[in-house]
XYZ file of C-alpha atoms in Angstrom:
752
model
C -68.329 2.139 -3.978
C -64.616 2.134 -4.411
C -63.048 -1.236 -4.013
C -60.462 -2.137 -1.388
C -57.899 -2.183 -4.143
C -58.708 1.404 -5.144
C -58.467 2.654 -1.544
C -55.189 0.867 -1.109
C -53.904 2.317 -4.321
C -54.801 5.872 -3.267
C -53.213 5.384 0.166
C -50.091 3.973 -1.282
C -49.879 6.796 -3.844
C -50.155 9.353 -1.037
C -47.419 7.618 0.917
C -45.322 7.484 -2.233
C -45.687 11.233 -2.804
C -44.602 11.937 0.746
C -41.684 9.575 0.392
C -40.630 11.232 -2.888
C -40.542 14.603 -1.138
C -38.386 13.102 1.622
C -36.040 11.531 -0.899
C -35.642 14.766 -2.834
C -34.909 16.638 0.374
C -32.592 13.968 1.680
C -29.102 15.193 2.433
C -26.233 14.020 0.257
C -24.630 11.992 3.026
C -27.638 9.680 3.205
C -27.651 8.687 -0.450
C -25.993 5.440 0.452
C -29.298 4.425 2.007
C -30.777 3.889 -1.452
C -29.354 2.908 -4.846
C -28.620 5.385 -7.609
C -30.839 5.601 -10.671
C -28.673 3.342 -12.851
C -28.296 0.623 -10.210
C -32.049 0.782 -9.549
C -32.673 0.363 -13.275
C -30.234 -2.563 -13.463
C -31.572 -4.040 -10.216
C -28.018 -4.358 -8.952
C -26.344 -3.538 -5.676
C -25.200 0.082 -5.434
C -21.722 0.095 -3.883
C -20.923 3.719 -3.046
C -17.916 4.112 -0.734
C -17.967 7.882 -0.360
C -18.845 10.143 -3.262
C -20.357 9.259 -6.651
C -19.848 7.481 -8.938
C -20.696 4.102 -7.482
C -18.914 0.951 -8.641
C -21.443 0.007 -11.337
C -21.703 3.535 -12.790
C -17.927 3.800 -12.936
C -17.711 0.442 -14.692
C -20.321 1.365 -17.335
C -19.255 5.026 -17.526
C -22.710 6.207 -16.479
C -23.681 9.341 -14.604
C -24.284 8.415 -10.967
C -27.318 10.411 -9.868
C -30.162 10.185 -7.364
C -32.991 11.963 -9.161
C -35.616 9.429 -10.180
C -38.111 8.096 -7.696
C -38.367 4.373 -7.032
C -40.380 2.491 -9.629
C -43.838 1.372 -8.587
C -44.194 -2.292 -7.790
C -47.197 -4.500 -7.395
C -47.874 -7.056 -4.712
C -48.694 -10.522 -6.063
C -52.405 -11.112 -6.547
C -54.221 -12.118 -3.387
C -56.867 -14.796 -3.184
C -59.520 -12.451 -4.546
C -57.457 -11.588 -7.570
C -56.881 -8.007 -6.452
C -53.479 -6.406 -6.336
C -51.924 -3.488 -4.483
C -49.409 -1.059 -5.912
C -46.339 -0.567 -3.790
C -45.172 2.763 -5.127
C -42.813 3.528 -2.288
C -39.299 2.928 -1.082
C -38.642 -0.428 0.498
C -38.238 1.049 3.976
C -41.664 2.669 3.752
C -43.178 -0.578 2.510
C -41.739 -2.410 5.491
C -43.165 0.152 7.914
C -46.623 0.255 6.346
C -46.951 -3.501 6.199
C -45.873 -3.851 9.823
C -43.637 -6.860 9.204
C -40.704 -7.966 7.081
C -41.963 -9.943 4.148
C -38.522 -11.418 3.646
C -38.699 -13.478 6.800
C -42.166 -14.903 6.268
C -42.874 -17.688 3.792
C -46.029 -19.786 3.906
C -46.637 -18.822 7.532
C -43.105 -19.767 8.688
C -40.536 -17.364 10.119
C -37.143 -17.723 8.487
C -34.547 -16.172 10.738
C -31.239 -14.927 9.367
C -28.593 -17.606 9.255
C -25.895 -15.248 10.477
C -26.414 -12.676 13.222
C -25.466 -9.550 11.293
C -25.396 -6.150 12.911
C -28.351 -3.897 12.465
C -28.333 -2.322 9.056
C -27.050 -5.439 7.290
C -29.822 -7.659 5.956
C -29.221 -11.374 5.723
C -29.467 -12.927 2.297
C -32.520 -15.209 2.366
C -33.131 -15.914 -1.293
C -35.861 -18.506 -0.868
C -38.305 -16.033 0.601
C -37.232 -13.394 -1.906
C -38.278 -15.698 -4.705
C -41.739 -15.972 -3.178
C -42.136 -12.175 -2.952
C -40.015 -10.664 -5.677
C -41.990 -7.451 -5.734
C -40.865 -6.607 -2.215
C -37.145 -7.273 -2.735
C -35.057 -4.204 -1.938
C -32.983 -2.884 -4.816
C -29.774 -3.341 -2.875
C -30.489 -7.047 -2.407
C -31.558 -8.045 -5.920
C -28.455 -9.927 -6.984
C -29.039 -10.637 -10.660
C -28.128 -8.417 -13.544
C -27.778 -10.381 -16.804
C -25.390 -7.776 -18.198
C -23.042 -8.272 -15.258
C -22.875 -11.997 -15.884
C -22.137 -11.912 -19.587
C -18.632 -12.337 -20.919
C -17.103 -9.008 -21.889
C -13.795 -9.296 -23.702
C -13.491 -5.520 -23.681
C -13.903 -5.265 -19.925
C -11.510 -3.371 -17.699
C -9.654 -6.491 -16.549
C -7.070 -8.543 -18.336
C -7.870 -12.098 -19.273
C -6.394 -14.804 -17.119
C -5.929 -18.545 -17.254
C -8.097 -20.502 -14.895
C -6.504 -23.174 -12.764
C -8.325 -26.420 -13.584
C -9.629 -28.424 -10.685
C -8.379 -31.962 -10.434
C -11.917 -33.250 -10.201
C -13.630 -31.256 -12.928
C -10.980 -29.902 -15.234
C -12.693 -31.235 -18.332
C -15.710 -29.020 -17.768
C -13.822 -25.765 -17.242
C -13.131 -23.202 -19.932
C -9.566 -22.405 -20.847
C -9.899 -18.678 -20.306
C -12.289 -16.498 -18.373
C -12.593 -12.786 -18.898
C -14.111 -10.183 -16.578
C -16.988 -12.552 -15.914
C -18.953 -12.101 -12.701
C -21.264 -14.453 -10.896
C -23.217 -14.301 -7.683
C -21.621 -17.076 -5.678
C -18.918 -19.627 -6.217
C -21.365 -22.534 -6.169
C -22.783 -21.581 -9.539
C -20.859 -22.317 -12.740
C -23.124 -20.485 -15.175
C -25.319 -17.373 -15.110
C -28.788 -17.928 -13.673
C -31.676 -15.639 -14.474
C -34.047 -14.281 -11.871
C -36.995 -15.800 -13.708
C -35.487 -19.268 -13.544
C -34.860 -18.912 -9.811
C -38.427 -17.784 -9.186
C -39.655 -21.004 -10.734
C -37.586 -23.111 -8.324
C -38.727 -24.356 -4.972
C -36.784 -23.151 -1.921
C -35.182 -26.585 -1.601
C -33.961 -26.614 -5.196
C -32.892 -22.985 -5.002
C -30.157 -23.797 -2.487
C -28.538 -25.965 -5.159
C -27.857 -22.826 -7.194
C -26.969 -20.370 -4.466
C -25.333 -20.717 -1.100
C -27.803 -18.810 1.038
C -25.322 -18.506 3.911
C -23.207 -16.080 1.925
C -23.895 -12.344 2.188
C -24.621 -10.668 -1.086
C -21.454 -9.662 -2.924
C -21.647 -8.515 -6.527
C -17.913 -9.131 -7.057
C -18.030 -12.884 -6.575
C -15.965 -14.327 -9.387
C -14.044 -11.075 -9.878
C -10.606 -11.905 -11.372
C -8.945 -9.313 -9.153
C -8.448 -9.971 -5.459
C -8.303 -6.243 -4.772
C -11.544 -5.258 -6.511
C -13.795 -7.025 -4.014
C -16.294 -4.231 -3.463
C -17.741 -5.399 -0.153
C -15.319 -8.190 0.750
C -11.657 -8.651 1.537
C -9.216 -11.379 0.526
C -6.753 -12.905 3.010
C -4.243 -15.604 2.200
C -4.487 -19.010 3.849
C -1.406 -19.786 5.941
C 0.405 -23.105 5.871
C -0.164 -23.948 9.528
C -3.463 -22.242 10.308
C -6.944 -23.567 10.922
C -7.345 -24.207 7.188
C -4.968 -26.774 5.741
C -4.008 -25.749 2.169
C -3.418 -29.394 1.302
C -6.947 -30.188 2.438
C -8.297 -27.247 0.445
C -6.522 -28.656 -2.614
C -9.021 -31.505 -2.551
C -12.068 -29.223 -2.613
C -14.048 -28.874 -5.822
C -13.778 -25.446 -7.445
C -15.883 -23.876 -10.159
C -14.790 -22.184 -13.372
C -13.781 -19.132 -11.348
C -11.514 -21.167 -9.068
C -13.900 -20.531 -6.184
C -15.770 -22.680 -3.689
C -18.168 -21.600 -0.959
C -17.804 -22.671 2.653
C -20.299 -21.349 5.213
C -20.048 -17.541 5.090
C -16.797 -17.321 3.094
C -15.495 -18.017 -0.381
C -12.283 -19.864 -1.139
C -10.180 -18.796 -4.127
C -7.666 -21.250 -5.587
C -4.595 -19.497 -6.987
C -2.456 -22.307 -8.367
C -2.384 -25.987 -9.197
C -0.569 -27.709 -6.350
C 2.278 -29.940 -7.464
C 4.506 -31.809 -5.028
C 6.861 -32.779 -7.842
C 7.354 -29.195 -8.995
C 7.845 -27.837 -5.499
C 4.925 -25.411 -5.788
C 3.241 -24.611 -2.483
C -0.562 -24.407 -2.630
C -1.971 -20.883 -2.491
C -5.527 -20.102 -1.419
C -7.341 -16.950 -0.366
C -10.320 -16.600 1.935
C -12.741 -13.972 0.659
C -15.058 -12.846 3.439
C -17.664 -10.127 3.599
C -16.615 -6.938 5.361
C -19.735 -7.143 7.512
C -18.137 -10.015 9.398
C -15.777 -7.478 10.976
C -18.490 -5.028 11.950
C -18.094 -5.759 15.677
C -14.299 -5.804 15.686
C -12.437 -3.314 17.857
C -11.623 -0.546 17.273
C -14.991 -0.057 15.611
C -15.384 1.195 12.106
C -16.071 4.890 11.835
C -19.799 5.533 12.178
C -19.525 8.126 9.439
C -16.759 7.356 6.906
C -17.860 10.297 4.761
C -16.665 12.612 7.536
C -13.002 12.118 6.601
C -13.736 12.657 2.940
C -15.539 15.888 3.708
C -12.606 17.100 5.831
C -10.158 16.322 3.028
C -12.250 18.090 0.402
C -12.465 21.111 2.685
C -8.659 21.237 2.893
C -7.885 20.508 -0.777
C -10.165 21.380 -3.671
C -10.573 19.021 -6.595
C -8.540 21.215 -8.957
C -5.647 21.592 -6.521
C -5.889 17.869 -5.769
C -5.376 16.991 -9.426
C -2.246 19.121 -9.512
C -0.897 17.557 -6.346
C -1.476 14.100 -7.814
C 0.517 15.098 -10.903
C 3.337 16.341 -8.699
C 3.349 13.067 -6.799
C 3.609 11.024 -9.983
C 6.376 13.249 -11.279
C 8.622 13.595 -8.228
C 7.762 10.745 -5.833
C 6.377 7.848 -7.853
C 9.610 7.220 -9.878
C 11.516 6.557 -6.638
C 8.703 5.107 -4.530
C 6.358 3.391 -7.040
C 3.401 2.397 -4.888
C 0.495 3.431 -7.089
C -0.734 2.436 -10.517
C -2.954 3.982 -13.150
C -4.096 0.653 -14.471
C -6.738 -1.734 -13.263
C -9.825 0.427 -12.872
C -11.940 2.197 -15.411
C -11.910 5.494 -13.547
C -12.025 8.934 -15.122
C -8.635 10.450 -15.912
C -7.361 13.678 -17.377
C -5.312 14.059 -20.548
C -2.137 13.102 -18.660
C -3.691 9.876 -17.422
C -4.083 11.166 -13.850
C -7.013 9.735 -11.924
C -9.576 12.126 -10.545
C -9.257 12.664 -6.779
C -12.836 11.457 -6.361
C -11.789 7.955 -7.465
C -8.899 7.619 -4.990
C -9.618 6.251 -1.480
C -9.560 8.923 1.206
C -6.707 7.414 3.202
C -4.385 7.181 0.176
C -5.372 10.591 -1.131
C -4.581 12.409 2.121
C -1.147 10.761 2.392
C -0.456 11.364 -1.295
C -1.244 15.076 -0.890
C 1.092 15.229 2.104
C 4.025 13.871 0.078
C 3.280 16.150 -2.890
C 3.131 19.411 -0.906
C 6.931 20.046 -0.921
C 6.866 20.137 -4.729
C 4.184 22.838 -5.168
C 6.856 25.241 -6.439
C 7.222 23.035 -9.546
C 3.567 23.394 -10.569
C 2.799 26.021 -13.196
C -0.209 27.385 -11.295
C 0.458 26.611 -7.660
C 3.816 28.399 -7.894
C 2.179 31.742 -8.776
C -1.317 31.533 -7.315
C -1.989 32.993 -3.904
C -2.473 29.566 -2.408
C -2.090 28.563 1.206
C -1.479 24.818 1.218
C -2.972 22.717 3.977
C -0.842 21.522 6.846
C 1.103 18.351 6.092
C 0.516 17.335 9.699
C -3.240 17.600 9.200
C -3.125 15.576 5.983
C -1.093 12.717 7.448
C -3.232 12.755 10.598
C -6.351 12.450 8.434
C -4.796 9.589 6.455
C -4.059 7.751 9.698
C -7.587 8.223 11.054
C -9.133 7.092 7.772
C -7.012 3.948 7.427
C -7.247 2.609 10.982
C -10.758 1.118 10.762
C -9.910 -0.515 7.430
C -7.126 -2.628 8.919
C -9.896 -5.045 9.958
C -10.666 -5.624 6.271
C -7.355 -4.845 4.542
C -6.716 -4.385 0.855
C -3.925 -2.926 -1.239
C -5.117 0.620 -0.512
C -4.598 0.051 3.207
C -1.031 -1.144 2.627
C -0.261 1.753 0.300
C -1.449 4.220 2.931
C 0.608 2.637 5.707
C 3.737 2.713 3.537
C 3.157 6.372 2.721
C 2.760 7.144 6.415
C 6.029 5.360 7.245
C 7.760 7.132 4.374
C 7.015 10.530 5.898
C 10.100 12.399 7.069
C 10.543 12.797 10.849
C 9.258 16.109 12.159
C 11.523 16.530 15.219
C 15.136 17.409 14.431
C 16.366 16.545 17.913
C 15.427 12.866 18.036
C 15.172 9.981 15.587
C 11.827 8.403 14.766
C 9.660 7.610 17.766
C 8.968 3.929 18.557
C 5.545 4.238 16.956
C 7.148 4.058 13.509
C 8.643 0.655 14.280
C 5.257 -0.475 15.627
C 3.575 0.887 12.487
C 6.130 -0.976 10.382
C 5.211 -4.165 12.200
C 1.549 -3.540 11.412
C 2.405 -2.853 7.785
C 4.293 -6.125 7.430
C 1.411 -7.965 9.114
C -1.035 -6.490 6.595
C 1.309 -7.428 3.737
C 1.461 -11.016 4.993
C -2.322 -11.108 5.358
C -2.657 -10.045 1.730
C -0.131 -12.689 0.664
C 2.405 -10.193 -0.635
C 5.293 -12.333 0.578
C 4.300 -14.963 -2.013
C 5.230 -14.997 -5.691
C 2.101 -13.932 -7.661
C 3.636 -14.322 -11.118
C 1.575 -17.352 -12.163
C -1.590 -16.547 -10.229
C -4.824 -16.015 -12.183
C -4.865 -12.262 -11.600
C -4.945 -9.271 -13.961
C -1.453 -8.298 -15.052
C -1.691 -4.858 -13.454
C -2.452 -6.392 -10.067
C 0.480 -8.800 -10.275
C 2.826 -5.876 -10.960
C 1.381 -3.780 -8.137
C 1.571 -6.674 -5.672
C 5.251 -7.237 -6.471
C 6.103 -3.550 -6.152
C 4.228 -3.216 -2.872
C 5.933 -6.333 -1.547
C 9.357 -4.902 -2.307
C 8.387 -1.474 -0.965
C 7.457 -3.145 2.323
C 10.675 -5.173 2.316
C 12.833 -2.099 1.637
C 11.145 0.073 4.250
C 11.316 -2.640 6.902
C 14.981 -3.548 6.367
C 16.245 0.034 6.380
C 14.148 0.901 9.397
C 15.600 -2.155 11.151
C 19.126 -0.954 10.301
C 18.400 2.616 11.404
C 16.808 1.598 14.704
C 19.076 -1.362 15.478
C 16.118 -3.734 15.700
C 15.763 -7.326 14.522
C 13.961 -7.549 11.205
C 10.423 -8.921 11.074
C 10.867 -10.365 7.588
C 12.512 -13.753 7.364
C 14.064 -14.977 4.138
C 12.488 -18.368 4.830
C 9.062 -16.736 4.360
C 9.911 -14.526 1.371
C 9.137 -15.812 -2.116
C 8.822 -12.634 -4.222
C 11.104 -12.583 -7.280
C 13.427 -9.676 -7.983
C 11.749 -6.780 -9.748
C 12.245 -6.428 -13.487
C 11.660 -3.565 -15.925
C 8.411 -5.249 -17.009
C 7.010 -4.765 -13.504
C 6.908 -1.018 -14.207
C 5.540 -1.191 -17.759
C 2.226 0.487 -17.012
C 0.909 4.036 -17.208
C 3.035 5.336 -14.331
C 5.700 6.999 -16.443
C 6.441 10.639 -15.738
C 6.217 11.616 -19.375
C 7.287 10.822 -22.928
C 10.779 12.195 -22.249
C 11.614 9.346 -19.881
C 14.058 7.028 -21.679
C 12.997 3.467 -22.342
C 14.176 1.055 -19.709
C 15.083 3.751 -17.171
C 11.795 4.002 -15.298
C 11.901 1.839 -12.196
C 15.681 1.274 -12.242
C 16.145 3.292 -9.050
C 13.688 1.062 -7.205
C 15.035 -2.159 -8.725
C 18.597 -1.334 -7.660
C 17.424 -0.233 -4.227
C 15.777 -3.624 -3.791
C 18.985 -5.425 -4.769
C 20.989 -3.293 -2.335
C 18.480 -3.944 0.454
C 18.937 -7.703 0.058
C 22.654 -7.213 0.769
C 21.833 -4.972 3.742
C 19.595 -7.716 5.113
C 22.524 -10.137 5.010
C 24.726 -7.565 6.741
C 22.156 -7.289 9.532
C 21.858 -11.055 9.878
C 25.554 -12.013 9.575
C 27.168 -9.101 11.421
C 24.601 -7.384 13.673
C 22.302 -10.069 15.063
C 22.812 -10.840 18.744
C 24.388 -14.204 17.993
C 26.671 -12.722 15.342
C 27.876 -9.925 17.637
C 28.664 -12.349 20.461
C 30.617 -14.700 18.209
C 32.492 -12.113 16.116
C 33.328 -9.198 18.396
C 36.344 -10.946 19.909
C 37.935 -12.055 16.646
C 39.109 -9.713 13.910
C 39.883 -12.629 11.603
C 36.401 -14.112 11.966
C 34.821 -10.704 11.339
C 36.945 -10.222 8.229
C 35.886 -13.636 6.988
C 32.185 -12.871 7.494
C 32.422 -9.403 5.950
C 34.495 -10.331 2.901
C 31.713 -11.785 0.696
C 29.421 -8.904 1.638
C 32.045 -6.341 0.575
C 32.442 -8.161 -2.731
C 28.694 -8.120 -3.319
C 28.496 -4.391 -2.583
C 31.284 -3.726 -5.073
C 29.578 -5.848 -7.724
C 26.294 -4.026 -7.083
C 27.961 -0.654 -7.582
C 29.567 -1.787 -10.838
C 26.220 -3.017 -12.148
C 24.534 0.386 -11.907
C 23.240 1.552 -15.295
C 24.951 4.516 -16.869
C 23.443 7.794 -15.743
C 21.703 6.399 -12.677
C 24.608 7.087 -10.315
C 28.237 8.162 -10.780
C 30.590 5.283 -11.378
C 33.622 7.150 -10.070
C 33.740 9.816 -7.364
C 36.254 12.607 -7.914
C 37.874 14.125 -4.829
C 36.965 16.874 -4.071
C 34.228 17.775 -4.811
C 31.760 15.153 -5.956
C 29.846 16.178 -9.043
C 27.387 13.480 -10.098
C 26.511 13.475 -13.794
C 23.003 14.592 -14.625
C 20.553 12.635 -16.721
C 20.347 15.010 -19.670
C 17.497 13.112 -21.263
C 15.052 13.799 -18.441
C 12.908 16.895 -18.509
C 12.357 17.425 -14.790
C 14.912 19.380 -12.782
C 15.091 17.382 -9.565
C 17.255 14.286 -9.173
C 16.182 11.857 -6.456
C 18.983 9.338 -6.906
C 21.008 10.804 -4.040
C 18.990 8.695 -1.609
C 20.140 5.528 -3.373
C 23.831 6.435 -3.295
C 23.631 7.450 0.366
C 22.119 4.034 1.096
C 25.086 2.408 -0.653
C 27.585 4.379 1.451
C 25.637 3.541 4.612
C 25.879 -0.172 3.793
C 29.665 0.160 3.506
C 29.805 2.099 6.774
C 27.890 -0.722 8.468
C 30.506 -3.234 7.311
C 33.361 -1.173 8.742
C 31.500 -0.564 11.991
C 31.247 -4.324 12.446
C 34.935 -4.804 11.666
C 36.020 -2.024 14.019
C 34.369 -3.752 16.969
C 37.023 -6.463 17.326
C 40.341 -4.612 16.848
C 39.417 -1.558 18.909
C 40.402 -2.946 22.381
C 43.706 -4.412 21.118
C 44.764 -1.183 19.430
C 44.018 0.925 22.477
C 45.912 -1.384 24.837
C 49.081 -1.795 22.799
C 49.154 1.556 21.081
C 50.477 -0.120 17.969
C 49.115 -1.396 14.685
C 49.365 -4.449 12.498
C 48.951 -4.926 8.781
C 45.337 -5.936 9.307
C 44.442 -2.956 11.466
C 46.286 -0.590 9.140
C 44.290 -1.883 6.162
C 41.102 -1.614 8.163
C 41.746 1.994 9.164
C 42.727 2.930 5.621
C 39.529 1.470 4.193
C 37.376 3.106 6.878
C 38.938 6.542 6.260
C 38.302 6.111 2.534
C 34.612 5.542 3.186
C 34.492 8.554 5.540
C 36.000 10.784 2.849
C 33.552 9.327 0.344
C 30.520 10.390 2.346
C 32.056 13.856 2.859
C 32.608 14.244 -0.874
C 29.109 12.984 -1.562
C 27.529 15.611 0.699
C 29.729 18.354 -0.728
C 28.621 17.468 -4.257
C 24.917 17.647 -3.472
C 23.261 20.702 -4.989
C 19.786 22.147 -4.732
C 18.525 19.799 -7.437
C 19.422 16.814 -5.304
C 18.601 18.210 -1.867
C 15.124 19.380 -2.919
C 14.252 16.052 -4.559
C 12.602 13.022 -3.005
C 14.590 11.200 -0.297
C 13.723 7.986 1.460
C 12.596 8.450 5.052
C 15.665 6.474 6.191
C 18.036 9.030 4.589
C 17.928 11.292 7.662
C 19.201 8.532 9.924
C 21.735 7.454 7.291
C 23.345 10.917 7.448
C 23.387 10.642 11.244
C 25.062 7.220 11.009
C 27.788 8.899 8.950
C 28.339 11.457 11.742
C 28.688 8.704 14.337
C 31.079 6.776 12.084
C 33.468 9.701 11.546
C 33.395 10.428 15.276
C 34.169 6.751 16.004
C 37.206 6.864 13.736
C 38.568 9.858 15.615
C 38.098 8.579 19.171
C 39.679 5.186 18.307
C 42.647 6.503 16.282
C 45.754 4.414 17.204
C 48.402 6.913 16.079
C 48.755 10.680 16.206
C 48.808 11.188 12.382
C 45.681 9.042 12.135
C 43.957 11.009 14.903
C 44.890 14.370 13.334
C 43.501 13.269 9.958
C 40.287 12.016 11.544
C 39.834 15.232 13.538
C 40.342 17.312 10.415
C 37.772 15.160 8.636
C 35.313 15.510 11.527
C 35.589 19.303 11.566
C 35.107 19.474 7.789
C 32.022 17.289 8.088
C 30.607 19.548 10.804
C 31.259 22.690 8.793
C 29.653 21.214 5.690
C 26.593 20.112 7.648
C 26.134 23.637 8.955
C 25.948 25.004 5.417
C 23.855 22.268 3.819
C 21.371 21.892 6.689
C 20.133 25.438 6.123
C 18.321 24.211 3.009
C 17.796 20.534 3.862
C 16.182 19.426 7.115
C 17.453 15.871 6.546
C 20.836 16.999 7.915
C 19.660 18.563 11.166
C 20.074 15.524 13.385
C 23.448 14.605 11.860
C 24.670 18.112 12.706
C 23.178 17.990 16.192
C 25.085 14.808 17.029
C 28.426 16.394 16.118
C 27.603 19.766 17.688
C 26.722 18.093 20.981
C 30.159 16.462 21.179
C 32.069 19.620 20.265
C 30.138 21.841 22.662
C 30.640 19.470 25.596
C 34.211 18.697 24.561
C 35.230 15.232 23.276
C 37.776 14.848 26.067
C 35.066 15.551 28.673
C 32.387 13.368 27.113
C 34.214 10.362 25.624
C 37.133 8.133 26.601
C 39.547 9.047 23.822
C 42.484 6.976 22.696
C 45.849 8.496 23.702
C 46.462 9.634 20.147
C 42.990 11.200 19.864
C 43.376 13.000 23.207
C 46.709 14.451 22.094
C 45.309 15.566 18.729
C 42.350 17.270 20.432
C 44.580 19.064 22.958
C 46.846 20.358 20.184
C 43.878 21.635 18.177
C 42.541 23.488 21.218
C 45.888 25.228 21.703
C 46.006 26.338 18.067
C 42.513 27.797 18.236
């Protein structure tokens, strides 16, 4: 008679065969319900965000496939010495047994410590040690290979910050070394844990922490299932209290369901503020509103339907060639992802939200691709791509990382789509969200000496300055108070070394040039921030608008700084002198690409000067209109303002197709419109007839030039609309003109 063990074996084998058929027929979208073959072999967690490869396969350069059936396992011998094969998936084993073996140890029910949502299993290691054969693949935390030092790993080495209490026991350097939780200072094998009692096991692992294979990861951004948020100075966690915690060799300590990461050695004498990050599992935000997408693969599928992999690679190359040099958000370092011969990452390795926004910015440059320019190719709608990027990034704001910030910046950078109005208020609200995410990630802090991979330090600094630049120019364009305070900004000025990675456009780029546009734009934006604070804040306007002398005094150092900035521009980046007329900027002969995106930088410089003169024109305007006369001060002011107005006219006249078709900052459209308002202001406030006639001539020339240039550049549409609206309605009917301006307008109407 067959034994009970034989019957059980046959039953289990039958169930296994059925389960294998189900697995082989399982749709692709459900592969995340079980680990891939390599992760199953390594008994490691299979972190698969969207499409293969998973994190482990990408790290070891293995093929990520779902072909092999689960390995057969055996239940521990029962009292009679018999055993039962469990040749089935873990879910089937749970159903056939009728209970969860993980929550039953020696007749006691062990409930999860944290109330996770359904679908997220709590990490109860004590019971897993009692029944190792039943442990799901996705919850087996130990892979000896993962916990060995690998000097050739994908991450740079970094200096650990010694703890004040145990610095003698810590190594001087740690490479890409991973461990399960921060409470363990050395790798622990599964066999050694199985030999421990549940009480002793808690000494090695904090069982309140969810499983996270990236514990001890040098990078803050490579937390596969967790997110890192900086600890504020006045929040519920006191950084000076955290400085007294004991940290392991990875600068980590566990506290309930979170990990603490120490980033520097606090020193009151050196003036260094303590920096700590809280690393929490993404599952903690599973109930946050708005909810995470129930099917994140949906957005990826939509994107792949719009843009094929081959076209996507070409769009990525176009982005790195024509956008990245002037808006350097991305990096090719830091992850061991597959790349082509040009070093371009495969679209499958880029997060969906970033990829959709990146495609949207690359679409205007399809004519410069050797295949897309001739193929019968209908590109997807830019509106659809940016809409998809927005939908894909929203749920991730609960658990932000650098990819979330990059996507938000790309969304803000998009040009306005309505030529009749400036940006809608949602862009300012989105900018506020972007700055909040940047603060959460600690990007307003100096990361130079933090124990992070070098690529991540460079990316954090560039993203911090990209956020700073976007926010300050959007504040200037919209007339809003800036969110970013200098008292809470500690990021050093960008240097050439912050761009020394694989982001270069090609071998023809001269050494030291890459990144100069962005570095100089950051320096200019710092001056613009001071202009906003000293001349355009509510308090500054109230105190300065009645005094020309006080306004001159406040504006003088800012004018000197702008002049010094212009003189410091490297040769070839922008013209040092502007001929009149027309402006003909020198070209960088050493670069291979045709387009020149430096026009956006020079327009920003002119806009900063216009802002200074707008502030100075506030005070003298009433006095000039009442008396009808001028003084030496007002004459100098008008002369300088007219010089700037002619400068912007010459600049626009000198722009050719190579400049107009290149990349422009999203704030450039409003900057051109500010120029229109400035020239109009000079005309309506002219104190003398010769002055008014010159200003009117300048205004008409500006309008005529906008009509021609706007046919090929949509950035000029709103600037033209502002001037057209005044001319169509009639300046004398729409605006209170000065006597000289009214006379000049009447004379021009008679001539025409």
